[in-house]
Short mmCIF file of C-alpha atoms in Angstrom, two decimals:
data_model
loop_
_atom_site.label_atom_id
_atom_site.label_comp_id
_atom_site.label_asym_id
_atom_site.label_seq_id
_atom_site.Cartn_x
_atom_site.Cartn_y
_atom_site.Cartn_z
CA UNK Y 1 -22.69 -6.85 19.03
CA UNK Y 2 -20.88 -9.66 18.47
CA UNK Y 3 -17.38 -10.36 17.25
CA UNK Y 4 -18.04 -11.13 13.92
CA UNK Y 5 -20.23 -8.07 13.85
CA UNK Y 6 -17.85 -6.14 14.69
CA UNK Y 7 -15.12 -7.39 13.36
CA UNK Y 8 -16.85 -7.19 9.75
CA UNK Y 9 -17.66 -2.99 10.42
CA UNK Y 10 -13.79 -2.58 11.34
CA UNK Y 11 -12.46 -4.24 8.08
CA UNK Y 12 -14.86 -1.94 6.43
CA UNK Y 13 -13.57 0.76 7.66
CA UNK Y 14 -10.03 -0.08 7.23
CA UNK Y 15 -10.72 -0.65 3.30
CA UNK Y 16 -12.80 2.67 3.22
CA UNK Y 17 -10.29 4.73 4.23
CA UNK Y 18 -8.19 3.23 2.15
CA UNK Y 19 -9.93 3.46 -1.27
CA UNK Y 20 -11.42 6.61 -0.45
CA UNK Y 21 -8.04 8.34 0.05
CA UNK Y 22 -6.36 5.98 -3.09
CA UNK Y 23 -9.65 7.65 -5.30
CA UNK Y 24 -8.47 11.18 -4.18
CA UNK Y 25 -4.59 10.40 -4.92
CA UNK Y 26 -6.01 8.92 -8.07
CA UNK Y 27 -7.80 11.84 -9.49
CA UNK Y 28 -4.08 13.65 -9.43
CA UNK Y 29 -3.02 11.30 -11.90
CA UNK Y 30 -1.96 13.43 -14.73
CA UNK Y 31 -2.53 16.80 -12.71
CA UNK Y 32 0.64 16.58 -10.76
CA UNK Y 33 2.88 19.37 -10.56
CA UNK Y 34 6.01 17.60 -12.15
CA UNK Y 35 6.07 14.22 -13.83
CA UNK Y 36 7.73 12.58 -11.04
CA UNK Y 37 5.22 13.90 -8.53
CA UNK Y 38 2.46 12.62 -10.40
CA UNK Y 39 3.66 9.60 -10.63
CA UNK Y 40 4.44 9.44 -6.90
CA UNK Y 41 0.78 10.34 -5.95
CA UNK Y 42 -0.47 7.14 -7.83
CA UNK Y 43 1.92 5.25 -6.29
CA UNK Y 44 0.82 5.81 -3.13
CA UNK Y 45 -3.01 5.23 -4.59
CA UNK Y 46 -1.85 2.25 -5.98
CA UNK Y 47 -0.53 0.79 -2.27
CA UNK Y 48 -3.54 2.10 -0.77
CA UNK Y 49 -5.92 0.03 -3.43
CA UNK Y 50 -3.68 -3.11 -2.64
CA UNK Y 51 -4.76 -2.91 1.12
CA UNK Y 52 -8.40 -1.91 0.76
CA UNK Y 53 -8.74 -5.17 -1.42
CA UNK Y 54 -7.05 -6.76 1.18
CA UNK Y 55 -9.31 -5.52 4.11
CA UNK Y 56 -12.48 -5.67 1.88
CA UNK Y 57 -12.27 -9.32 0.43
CA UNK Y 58 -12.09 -10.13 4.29
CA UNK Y 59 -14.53 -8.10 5.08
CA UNK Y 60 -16.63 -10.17 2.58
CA UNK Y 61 -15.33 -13.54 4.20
CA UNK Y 62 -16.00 -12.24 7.85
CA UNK Y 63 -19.67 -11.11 6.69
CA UNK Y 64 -20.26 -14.42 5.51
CA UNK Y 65 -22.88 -13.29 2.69
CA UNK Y 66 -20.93 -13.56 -0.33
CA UNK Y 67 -20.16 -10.59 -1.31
CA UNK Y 68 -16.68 -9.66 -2.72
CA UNK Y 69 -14.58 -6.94 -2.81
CA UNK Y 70 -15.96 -5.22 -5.66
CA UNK Y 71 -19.75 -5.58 -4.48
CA UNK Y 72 -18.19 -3.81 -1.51
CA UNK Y 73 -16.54 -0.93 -3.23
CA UNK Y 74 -19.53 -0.25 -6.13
CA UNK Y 75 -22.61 -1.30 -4.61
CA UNK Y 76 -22.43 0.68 -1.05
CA UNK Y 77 -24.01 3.91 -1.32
CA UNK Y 78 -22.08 6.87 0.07
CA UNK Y 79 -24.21 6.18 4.19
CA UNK Y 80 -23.10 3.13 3.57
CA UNK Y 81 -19.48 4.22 3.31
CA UNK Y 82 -17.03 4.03 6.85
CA UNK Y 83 -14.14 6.11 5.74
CA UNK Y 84 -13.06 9.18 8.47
CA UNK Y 85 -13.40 12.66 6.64
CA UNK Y 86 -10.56 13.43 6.47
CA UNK Y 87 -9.65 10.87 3.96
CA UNK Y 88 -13.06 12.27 1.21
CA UNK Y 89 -11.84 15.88 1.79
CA UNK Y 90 -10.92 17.48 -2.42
CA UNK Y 91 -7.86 17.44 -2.80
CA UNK Y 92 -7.13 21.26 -2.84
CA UNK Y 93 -3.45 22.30 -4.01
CA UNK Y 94 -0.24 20.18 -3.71
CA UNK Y 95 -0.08 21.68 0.12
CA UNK Y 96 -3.46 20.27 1.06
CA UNK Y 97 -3.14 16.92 -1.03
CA UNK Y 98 0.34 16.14 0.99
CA UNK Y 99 -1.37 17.41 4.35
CA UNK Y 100 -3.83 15.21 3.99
CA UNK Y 101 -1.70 12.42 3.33
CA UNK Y 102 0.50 13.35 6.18
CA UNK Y 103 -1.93 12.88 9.13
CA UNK Y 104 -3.32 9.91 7.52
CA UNK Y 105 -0.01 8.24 6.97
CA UNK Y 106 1.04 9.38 11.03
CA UNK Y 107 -2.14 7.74 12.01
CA UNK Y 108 -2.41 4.80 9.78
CA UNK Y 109 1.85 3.42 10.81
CA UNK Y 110 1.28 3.18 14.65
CA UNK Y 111 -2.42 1.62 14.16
CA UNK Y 112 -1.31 -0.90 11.69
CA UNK Y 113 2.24 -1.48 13.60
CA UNK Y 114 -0.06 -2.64 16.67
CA UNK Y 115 -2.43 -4.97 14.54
CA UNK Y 116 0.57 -6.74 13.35
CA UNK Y 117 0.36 -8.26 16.86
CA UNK Y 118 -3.86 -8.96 16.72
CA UNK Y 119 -5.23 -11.83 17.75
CA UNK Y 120 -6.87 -12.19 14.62
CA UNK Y 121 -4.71 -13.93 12.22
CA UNK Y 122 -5.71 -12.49 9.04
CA UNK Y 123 -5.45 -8.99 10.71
CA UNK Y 124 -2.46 -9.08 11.34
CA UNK Y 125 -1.01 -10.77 8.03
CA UNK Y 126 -2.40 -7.69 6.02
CA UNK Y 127 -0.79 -5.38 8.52
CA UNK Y 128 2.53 -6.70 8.89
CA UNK Y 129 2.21 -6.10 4.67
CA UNK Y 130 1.01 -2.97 4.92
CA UNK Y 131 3.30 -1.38 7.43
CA UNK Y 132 6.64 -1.37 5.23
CA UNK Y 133 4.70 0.63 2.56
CA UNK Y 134 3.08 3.00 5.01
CA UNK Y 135 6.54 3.75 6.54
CA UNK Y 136 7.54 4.41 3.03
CA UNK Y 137 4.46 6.67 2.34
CA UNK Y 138 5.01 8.30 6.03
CA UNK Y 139 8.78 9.35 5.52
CA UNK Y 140 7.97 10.66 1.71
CA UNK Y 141 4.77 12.48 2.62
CA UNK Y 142 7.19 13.82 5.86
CA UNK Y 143 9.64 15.21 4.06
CA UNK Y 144 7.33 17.26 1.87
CA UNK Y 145 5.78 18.65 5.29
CA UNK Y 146 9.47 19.93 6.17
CA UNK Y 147 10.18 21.12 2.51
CA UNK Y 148 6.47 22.89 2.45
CA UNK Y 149 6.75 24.72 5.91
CA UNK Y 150 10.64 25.26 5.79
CA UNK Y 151 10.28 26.51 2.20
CA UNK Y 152 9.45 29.79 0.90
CA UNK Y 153 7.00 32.32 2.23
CA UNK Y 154 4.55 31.16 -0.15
CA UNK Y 155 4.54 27.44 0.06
CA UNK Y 156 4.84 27.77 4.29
CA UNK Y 157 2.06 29.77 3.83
CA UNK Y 158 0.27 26.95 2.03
CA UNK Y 159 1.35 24.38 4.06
CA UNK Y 160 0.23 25.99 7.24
CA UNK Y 161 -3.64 26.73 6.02
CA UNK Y 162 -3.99 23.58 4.91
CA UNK Y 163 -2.66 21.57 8.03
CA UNK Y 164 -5.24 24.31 10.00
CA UNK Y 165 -8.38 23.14 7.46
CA UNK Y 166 -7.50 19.43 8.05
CA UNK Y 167 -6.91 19.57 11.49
CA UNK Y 168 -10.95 19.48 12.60
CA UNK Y 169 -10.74 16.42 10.80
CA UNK Y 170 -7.68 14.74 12.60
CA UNK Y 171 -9.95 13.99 15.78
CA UNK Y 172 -12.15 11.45 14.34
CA UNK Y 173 -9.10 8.66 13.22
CA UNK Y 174 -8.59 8.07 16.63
CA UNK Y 175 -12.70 8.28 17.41
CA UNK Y 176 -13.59 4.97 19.59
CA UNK Y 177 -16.99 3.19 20.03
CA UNK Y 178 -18.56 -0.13 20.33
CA UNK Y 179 -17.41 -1.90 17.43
CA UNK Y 180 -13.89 -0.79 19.08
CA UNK Y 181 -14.32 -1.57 22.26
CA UNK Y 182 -15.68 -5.25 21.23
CA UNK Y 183 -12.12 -5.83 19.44
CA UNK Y 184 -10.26 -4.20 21.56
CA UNK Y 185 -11.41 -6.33 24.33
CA UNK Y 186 -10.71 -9.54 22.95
CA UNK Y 187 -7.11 -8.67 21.75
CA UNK Y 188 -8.24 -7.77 18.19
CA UNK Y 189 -8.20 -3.79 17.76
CA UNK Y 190 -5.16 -2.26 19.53
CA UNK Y 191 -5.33 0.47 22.29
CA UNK Y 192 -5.95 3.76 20.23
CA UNK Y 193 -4.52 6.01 22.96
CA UNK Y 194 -1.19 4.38 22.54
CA UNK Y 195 -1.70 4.84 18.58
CA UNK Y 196 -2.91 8.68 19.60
CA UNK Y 197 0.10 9.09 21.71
CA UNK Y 198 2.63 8.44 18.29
CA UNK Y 199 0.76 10.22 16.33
CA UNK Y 200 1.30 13.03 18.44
CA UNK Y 201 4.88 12.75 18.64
CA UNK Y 202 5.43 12.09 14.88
CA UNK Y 203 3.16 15.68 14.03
CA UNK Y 204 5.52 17.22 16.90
CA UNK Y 205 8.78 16.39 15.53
CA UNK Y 206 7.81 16.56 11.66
CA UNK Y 207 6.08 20.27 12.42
CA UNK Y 208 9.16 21.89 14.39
CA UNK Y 209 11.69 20.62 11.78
CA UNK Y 210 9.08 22.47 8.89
CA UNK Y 211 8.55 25.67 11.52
CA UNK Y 212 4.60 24.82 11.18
CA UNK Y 213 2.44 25.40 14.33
CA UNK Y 214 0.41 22.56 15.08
CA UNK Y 215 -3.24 23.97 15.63
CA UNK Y 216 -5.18 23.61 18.47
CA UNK Y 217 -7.71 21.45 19.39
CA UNK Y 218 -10.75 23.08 19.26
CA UNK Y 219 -14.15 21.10 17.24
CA UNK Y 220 -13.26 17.77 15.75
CA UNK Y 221 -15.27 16.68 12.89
CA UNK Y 222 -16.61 13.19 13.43
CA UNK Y 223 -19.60 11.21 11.70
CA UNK Y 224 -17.97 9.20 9.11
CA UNK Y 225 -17.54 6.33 10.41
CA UNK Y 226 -21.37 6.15 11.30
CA UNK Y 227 -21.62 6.97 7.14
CA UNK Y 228 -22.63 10.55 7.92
CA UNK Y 229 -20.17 12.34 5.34
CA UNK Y 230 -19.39 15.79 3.83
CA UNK Y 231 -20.79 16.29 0.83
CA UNK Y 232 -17.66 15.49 -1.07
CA UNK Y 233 -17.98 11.96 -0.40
CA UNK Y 234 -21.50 11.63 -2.98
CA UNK Y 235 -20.18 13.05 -5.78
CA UNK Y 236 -16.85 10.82 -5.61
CA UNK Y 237 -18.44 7.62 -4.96
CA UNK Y 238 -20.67 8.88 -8.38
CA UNK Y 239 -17.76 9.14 -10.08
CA UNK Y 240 -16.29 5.94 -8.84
CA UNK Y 241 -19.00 3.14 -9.30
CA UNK Y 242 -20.35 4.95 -12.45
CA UNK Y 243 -19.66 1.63 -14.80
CA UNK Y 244 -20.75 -0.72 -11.86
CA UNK Y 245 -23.73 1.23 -11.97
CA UNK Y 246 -24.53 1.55 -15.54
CA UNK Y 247 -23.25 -1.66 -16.56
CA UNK Y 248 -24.14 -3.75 -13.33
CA UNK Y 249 -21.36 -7.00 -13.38
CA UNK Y 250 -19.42 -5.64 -15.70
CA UNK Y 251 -15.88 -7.30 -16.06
CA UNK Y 252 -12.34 -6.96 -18.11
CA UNK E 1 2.67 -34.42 -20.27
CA UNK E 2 4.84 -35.47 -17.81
CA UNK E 3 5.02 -39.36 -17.41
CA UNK E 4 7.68 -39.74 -14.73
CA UNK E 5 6.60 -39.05 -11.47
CA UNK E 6 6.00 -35.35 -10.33
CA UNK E 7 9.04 -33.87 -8.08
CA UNK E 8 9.15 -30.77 -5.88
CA UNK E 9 12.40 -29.85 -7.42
CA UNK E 10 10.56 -30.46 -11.03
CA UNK E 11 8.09 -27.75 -10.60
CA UNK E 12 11.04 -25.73 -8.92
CA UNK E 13 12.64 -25.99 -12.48
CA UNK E 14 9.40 -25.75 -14.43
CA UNK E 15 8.68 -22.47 -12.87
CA UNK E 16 11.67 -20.94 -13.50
CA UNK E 17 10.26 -19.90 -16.86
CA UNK E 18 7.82 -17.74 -15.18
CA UNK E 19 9.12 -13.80 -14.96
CA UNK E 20 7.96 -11.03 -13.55
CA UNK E 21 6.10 -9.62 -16.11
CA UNK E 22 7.31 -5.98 -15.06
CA UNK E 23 11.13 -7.01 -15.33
CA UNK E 24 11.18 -9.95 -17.76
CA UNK E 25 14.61 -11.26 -17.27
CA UNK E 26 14.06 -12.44 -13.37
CA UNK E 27 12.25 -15.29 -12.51
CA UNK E 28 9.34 -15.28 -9.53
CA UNK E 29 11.82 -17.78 -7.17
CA UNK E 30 14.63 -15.46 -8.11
CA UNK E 31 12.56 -12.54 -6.88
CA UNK E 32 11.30 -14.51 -3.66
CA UNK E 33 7.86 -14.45 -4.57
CA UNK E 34 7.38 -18.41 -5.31
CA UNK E 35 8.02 -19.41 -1.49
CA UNK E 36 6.62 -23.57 -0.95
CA UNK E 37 6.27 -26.22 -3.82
CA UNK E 38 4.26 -29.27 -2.34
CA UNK E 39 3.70 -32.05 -3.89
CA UNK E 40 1.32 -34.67 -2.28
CA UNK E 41 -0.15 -37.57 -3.88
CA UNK E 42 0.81 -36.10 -7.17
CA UNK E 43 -1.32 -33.01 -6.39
CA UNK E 44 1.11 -29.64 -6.64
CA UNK E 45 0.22 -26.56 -3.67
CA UNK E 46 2.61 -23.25 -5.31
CA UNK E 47 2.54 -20.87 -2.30
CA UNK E 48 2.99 -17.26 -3.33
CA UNK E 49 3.36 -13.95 -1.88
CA UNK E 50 2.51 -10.43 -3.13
CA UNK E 51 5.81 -8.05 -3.55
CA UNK E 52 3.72 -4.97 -2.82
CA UNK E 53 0.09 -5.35 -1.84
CA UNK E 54 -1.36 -3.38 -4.72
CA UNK E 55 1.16 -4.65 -7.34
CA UNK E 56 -1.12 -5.26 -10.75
CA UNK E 57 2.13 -7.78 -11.70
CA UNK E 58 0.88 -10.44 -9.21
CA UNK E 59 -2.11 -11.41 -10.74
CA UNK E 60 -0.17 -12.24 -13.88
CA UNK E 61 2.39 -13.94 -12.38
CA UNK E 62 -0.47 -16.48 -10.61
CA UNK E 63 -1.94 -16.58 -14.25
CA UNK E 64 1.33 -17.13 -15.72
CA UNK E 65 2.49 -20.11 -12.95
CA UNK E 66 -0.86 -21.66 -13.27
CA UNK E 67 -0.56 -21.59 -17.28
CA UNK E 68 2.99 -22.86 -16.78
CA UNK E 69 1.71 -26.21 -14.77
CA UNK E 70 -0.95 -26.58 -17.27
CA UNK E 71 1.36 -26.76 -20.54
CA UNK E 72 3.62 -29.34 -18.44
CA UNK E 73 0.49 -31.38 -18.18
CA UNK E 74 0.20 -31.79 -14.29
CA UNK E 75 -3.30 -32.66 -13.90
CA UNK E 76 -3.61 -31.16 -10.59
CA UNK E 77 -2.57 -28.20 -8.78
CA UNK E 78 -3.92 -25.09 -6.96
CA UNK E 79 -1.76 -21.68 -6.57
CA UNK E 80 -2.43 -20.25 -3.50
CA UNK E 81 -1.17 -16.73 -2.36
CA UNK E 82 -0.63 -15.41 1.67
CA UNK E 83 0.40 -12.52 2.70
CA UNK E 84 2.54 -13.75 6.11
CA UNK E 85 5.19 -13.86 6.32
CA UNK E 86 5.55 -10.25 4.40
CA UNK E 87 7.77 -10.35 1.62
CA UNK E 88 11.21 -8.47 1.61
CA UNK E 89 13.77 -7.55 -0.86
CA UNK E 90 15.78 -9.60 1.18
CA UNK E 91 14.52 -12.68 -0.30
CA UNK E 92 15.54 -11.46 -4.22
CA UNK E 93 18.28 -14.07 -5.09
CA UNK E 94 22.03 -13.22 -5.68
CA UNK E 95 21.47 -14.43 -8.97
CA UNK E 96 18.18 -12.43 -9.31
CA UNK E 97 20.49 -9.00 -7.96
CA UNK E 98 22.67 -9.39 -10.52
CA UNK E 99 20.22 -9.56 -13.50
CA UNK E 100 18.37 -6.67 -12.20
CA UNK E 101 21.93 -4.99 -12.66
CA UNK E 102 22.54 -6.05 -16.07
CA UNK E 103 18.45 -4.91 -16.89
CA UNK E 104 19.57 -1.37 -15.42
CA UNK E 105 18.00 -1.44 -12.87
CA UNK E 106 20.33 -0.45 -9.43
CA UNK E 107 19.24 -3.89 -6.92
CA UNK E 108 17.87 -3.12 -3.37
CA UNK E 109 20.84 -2.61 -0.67
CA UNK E 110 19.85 -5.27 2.64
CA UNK E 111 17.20 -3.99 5.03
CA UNK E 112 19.50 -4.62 7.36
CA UNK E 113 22.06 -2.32 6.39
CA UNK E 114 23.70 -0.64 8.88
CA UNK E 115 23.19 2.77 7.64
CA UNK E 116 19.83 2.25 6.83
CA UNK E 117 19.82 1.10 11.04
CA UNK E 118 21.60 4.92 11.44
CA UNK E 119 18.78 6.69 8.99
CA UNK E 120 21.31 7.45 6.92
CA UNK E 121 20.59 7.70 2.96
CA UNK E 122 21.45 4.30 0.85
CA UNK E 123 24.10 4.68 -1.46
CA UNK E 124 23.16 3.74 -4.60
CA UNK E 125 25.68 2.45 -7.45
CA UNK E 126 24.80 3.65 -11.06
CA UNK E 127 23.70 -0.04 -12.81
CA UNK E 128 25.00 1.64 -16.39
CA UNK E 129 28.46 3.04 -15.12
CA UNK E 130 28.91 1.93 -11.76
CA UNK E 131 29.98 5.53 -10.20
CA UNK E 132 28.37 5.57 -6.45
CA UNK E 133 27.92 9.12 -6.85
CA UNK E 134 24.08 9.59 -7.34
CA UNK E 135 21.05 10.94 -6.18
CA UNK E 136 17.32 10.48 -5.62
CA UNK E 137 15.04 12.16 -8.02
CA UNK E 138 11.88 10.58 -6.68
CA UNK E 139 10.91 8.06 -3.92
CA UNK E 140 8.59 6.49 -6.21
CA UNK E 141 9.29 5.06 -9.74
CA UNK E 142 7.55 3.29 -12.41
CA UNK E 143 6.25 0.66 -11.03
CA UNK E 144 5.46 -0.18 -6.85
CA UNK E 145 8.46 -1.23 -6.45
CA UNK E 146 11.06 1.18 -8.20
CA UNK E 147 12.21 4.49 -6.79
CA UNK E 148 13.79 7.18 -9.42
CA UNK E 149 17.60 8.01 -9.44
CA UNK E 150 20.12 9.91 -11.00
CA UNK E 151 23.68 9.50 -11.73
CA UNK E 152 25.80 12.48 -11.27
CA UNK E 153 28.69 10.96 -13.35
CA UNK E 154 27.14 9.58 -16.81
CA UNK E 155 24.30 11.81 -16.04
CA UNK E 156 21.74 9.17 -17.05
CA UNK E 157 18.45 8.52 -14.82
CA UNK E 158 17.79 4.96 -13.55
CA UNK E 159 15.61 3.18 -11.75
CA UNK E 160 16.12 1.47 -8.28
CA UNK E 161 14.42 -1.56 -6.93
CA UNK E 162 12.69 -0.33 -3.48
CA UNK E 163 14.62 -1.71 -0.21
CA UNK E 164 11.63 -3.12 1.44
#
């Protein structure tokens, strides 16, 4: 594999998870539990979008075959797709939409903090971007985790189950292989143990503050980012590139 | 058209007419998005730089700069946006600061603020009565980069512009 190669598969992956998870957020938009909520939730979609264009129109540049960002976002069918699971996963209740969000967001800071130092220029322009609004999204989605599990009975309740359904899927965001390895070794991708090892203590210190027991780690979900997804993913991407489909080139 | 010679500071003053479409009353220098006017061999480079990445405002503002240059009649010019270094509220103007007050809308405190450094919550003046005694109502506002507040003394809810 060479660097180009893989350099092209990692940008996809970066704007998959991105617009996967923004879709999900998205499809709260008028759904939220208060007005302000709502509007919060599409927000944070509307961040996420930002940096999957980012990552996707240089995905398109790296590939070298003219394709933009949109040909990457409508025309990929769903094995095509590189997101991690955890990111398609419905968005359940309020508990397991901020869950969700959570381990993505305590993931995504420490892996975009170290490809602000990538040797790859463009890398690490988009990250040093990215990482002031994924702080942002990290300490909002945070606090909810504290207010959930240090709550009431019923919304610590909530909180917990959901953190233990999401949790198999937790594993795979810090899943390496060869497209990995490539990067890493020439001073690309950063060292995903050290990203690993702050994830770990950001979960630690956000779950004792909400009195939420971090589950153990037992089966971890993986497959994604080879394009083997749940079955969620099919029916969101048909939802998604519906008028790329039906009206291919569309524009407005 | 412009028959005298095109200057740096020219298109510096020609773009001041450009806004941010979301908050009309501040120009795109006085919100540190315009960052480099070149001019070389009468051909005009505009460097720009997204607020937030997913910000819908910065496409208009390219359309609006580009429109801008093309009423003045400069034959030649390309807008170009990049994304390092990252933009901060740092770089909204004094000027700028103060007509986001006047709009209503409470300016961003300095990232470096010292209680910011201590994790300490920003205080945040009221823009309509000036009373610092108010409190968040949500992290995220109208737009990307507005947060929703509340002041406790003339009761009225206002918006913040994001410390990023």
């Amino acid at each position: 594999m060479t660097i180009q190669e893989a350099l092209f598969t990692y940008c996809l992956r970066r704007g998959d998870d991105n617009l996967i998870l923004s879709h999900r957020l998205g499809e709260w938009c008028g759904h939220g539990p208060q007005l302000e909520e709502d509007i919060a939730l599409t927000n944070r979609a509307l961040d996420l979008i930002g940096q999957a264009r980012n990552y996707l129109q240089y995905a398109g540049q790296v590939e070298g075959k003219g394709r933009s960002e949109d040909d990457l976002a409508y025309l990929r069918n769903e094995r095509q797709y590189t997101n991690v699971k955890l990111v398609e996963q419905p968005n359940g209740d309020y508990a397991h939409t901020m869950v969700r969000s959570f381990l993505f967001d305590a993931w995504h800071l420490p892996l975009q903090q170290a490809l602000t130092r990538s040797k790859d220029d463009q890398l690490a322009a988009i990250a040093s971007k990215a990482v002031k609004e994924i702080a942002y999204h990290l300490k909002t989605s945070g606090d909810w985790m504290i207010r959930f599990g240090d709550g009431t009975a019923e919304s610590h309740q909530r909180a917990q189950r959901a953190l233990d359904d999401l949790w198999t899927f937790s594993g795979e965001l810090f899943a390496t292989d060869d497209v990995e390895a490539v990067l890493f070794a020439a001073g690309i991708a950063p060292d995903m143990a050290a990203v690993k090892s702050a994830f770990d203590s950001t979960v630690q210190s956000v779950l004792t503050e909400a009195t939420l027991k971090r589950p153990m780690d037992a089966y971890m979900a993986t497959g994604g980012r080879q394009g083997k997804h749940s079955e969620h993913l099919g029916f969101m991407l048909a939802e998604m590139q519906y008028l790329q489909r039906a009206y291919p080139g569309a524009i407005w | 058209m412009i028959n005298t010679p095109i200057t740096k500071e020219g298109i510096y003053d020609l773009l001041e007419a450009v806004k941010d479409p979301e908050v009309p009353v501040i120009s795109v220098r006085e919100l540190g998005v315009l960052r480099d006017v070149q001019v070389i061999d009468q051909r005009v480079i505009v460097t720009i730089t997204p607020t937030y990445t997913g910000c819908p405002a910065m496409d208009v503002m390219k359309e609006d700069i580009e429109k801008e240059l093309r009423n003045a009649g400069i034959p030649d010019f390309e807008v170009k946006q990049i994304l390092s270094p990252a933009w901060t509220t740092d770089w909204i103007s004094e000027e700028g600061k103060r007509k986001l007050k006047a709009y209503g809308i409470a300016p961003p405190e300095k990232t470096a603020d010292i209680r910011a450094l201590k994790g300490e919550a920003p205080v945040v003046e009221c823009p309509q009565c000036g009373s610092k005694d108010t409190v968040m109502v949500s992290a995220f506002g109208s737009t990307a980069c507005k947060a929703l507040w509340k002041c406790k003394n003339c009761l009225e809810p206002f918006d913040q512009f994001k410390c990023l």
